Short mmCIF file of C-alpha atoms in Angstrom, two decimals:
data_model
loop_
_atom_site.label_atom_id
_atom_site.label_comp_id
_atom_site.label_asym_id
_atom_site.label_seq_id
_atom_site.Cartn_x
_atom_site.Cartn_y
_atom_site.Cartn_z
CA UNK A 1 0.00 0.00 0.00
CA UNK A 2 2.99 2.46 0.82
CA UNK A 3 5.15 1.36 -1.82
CA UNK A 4 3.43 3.36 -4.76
CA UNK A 5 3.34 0.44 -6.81
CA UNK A 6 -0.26 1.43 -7.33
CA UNK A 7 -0.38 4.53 -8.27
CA UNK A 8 -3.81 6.35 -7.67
CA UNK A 9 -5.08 3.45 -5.11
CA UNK A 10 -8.22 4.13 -3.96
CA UNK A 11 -9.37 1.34 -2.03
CA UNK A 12 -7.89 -2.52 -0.58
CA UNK A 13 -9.27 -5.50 0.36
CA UNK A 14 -8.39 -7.93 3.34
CA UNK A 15 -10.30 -10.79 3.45
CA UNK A 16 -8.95 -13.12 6.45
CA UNK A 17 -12.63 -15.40 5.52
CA UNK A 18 -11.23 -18.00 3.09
CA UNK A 19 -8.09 -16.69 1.74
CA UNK A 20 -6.25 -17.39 5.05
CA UNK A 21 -5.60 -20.80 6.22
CA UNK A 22 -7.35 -21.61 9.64
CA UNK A 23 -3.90 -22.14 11.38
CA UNK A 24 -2.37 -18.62 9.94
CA UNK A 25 -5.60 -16.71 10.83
CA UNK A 26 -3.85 -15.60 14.41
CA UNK A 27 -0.99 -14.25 12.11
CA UNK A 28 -2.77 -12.87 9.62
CA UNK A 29 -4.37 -10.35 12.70
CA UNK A 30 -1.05 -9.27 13.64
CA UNK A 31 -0.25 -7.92 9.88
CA UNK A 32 -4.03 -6.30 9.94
CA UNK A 33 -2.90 -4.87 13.12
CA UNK A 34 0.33 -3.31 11.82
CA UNK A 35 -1.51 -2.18 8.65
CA UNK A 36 -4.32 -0.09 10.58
CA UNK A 37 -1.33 1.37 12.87
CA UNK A 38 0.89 2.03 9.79
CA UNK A 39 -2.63 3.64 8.08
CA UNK A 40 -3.14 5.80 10.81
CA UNK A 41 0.31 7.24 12.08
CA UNK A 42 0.90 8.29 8.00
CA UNK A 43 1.64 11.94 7.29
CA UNK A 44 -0.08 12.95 6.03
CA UNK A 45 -3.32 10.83 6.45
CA UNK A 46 -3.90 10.00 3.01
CA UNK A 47 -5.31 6.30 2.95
CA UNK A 48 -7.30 4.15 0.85
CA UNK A 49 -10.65 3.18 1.76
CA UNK A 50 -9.66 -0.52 3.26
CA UNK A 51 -12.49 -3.47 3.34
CA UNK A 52 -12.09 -6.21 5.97
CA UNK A 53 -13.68 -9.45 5.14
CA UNK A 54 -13.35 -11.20 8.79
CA UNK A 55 -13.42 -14.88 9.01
CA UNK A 56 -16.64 -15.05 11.42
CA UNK A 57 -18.42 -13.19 14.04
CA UNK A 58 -15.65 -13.38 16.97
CA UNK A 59 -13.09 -12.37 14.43
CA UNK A 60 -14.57 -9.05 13.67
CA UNK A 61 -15.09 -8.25 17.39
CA UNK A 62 -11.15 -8.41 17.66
CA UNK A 63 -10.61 -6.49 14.48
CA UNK A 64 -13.23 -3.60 16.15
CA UNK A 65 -11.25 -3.07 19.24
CA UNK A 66 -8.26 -3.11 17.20
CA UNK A 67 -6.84 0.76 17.49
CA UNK A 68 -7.80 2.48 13.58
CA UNK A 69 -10.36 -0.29 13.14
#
């Protein structure tokens, strides 16, 4: 996302549903977790619009309480 690679990105999805294996799904948190800090400490705020696609109910909960979320 930071890299410029995209040029003119607008938007991201993260879906941690089915594209994440059930045993990397803890992992897979951590990186969301350093993307919403990274997303919200830039300068100057510019971000896309980023989708979350949680893998089930008590998954979301911990990606609301997550500081950004």
């Amino acid at each position: 996302l930071f890299g410029g690679r995209i040029a003119g990105l607008r938007s991201c999805v993260v879906c941690l549903e089915d594209a994440v294996r059930a045993d990397a799904a803890q992992q897979a948190l951590v990186h969301l977790r350093a993307l919403l800090a990274a997303l919200r400490d830039r300068t100057p705020p510019l971000s896309p619009a980023l989708f979350v696609r949680p893998r089930d109910p008590g998954m979301l909960a911990r990606i609301l309480r997550m500081p950004g979320a």
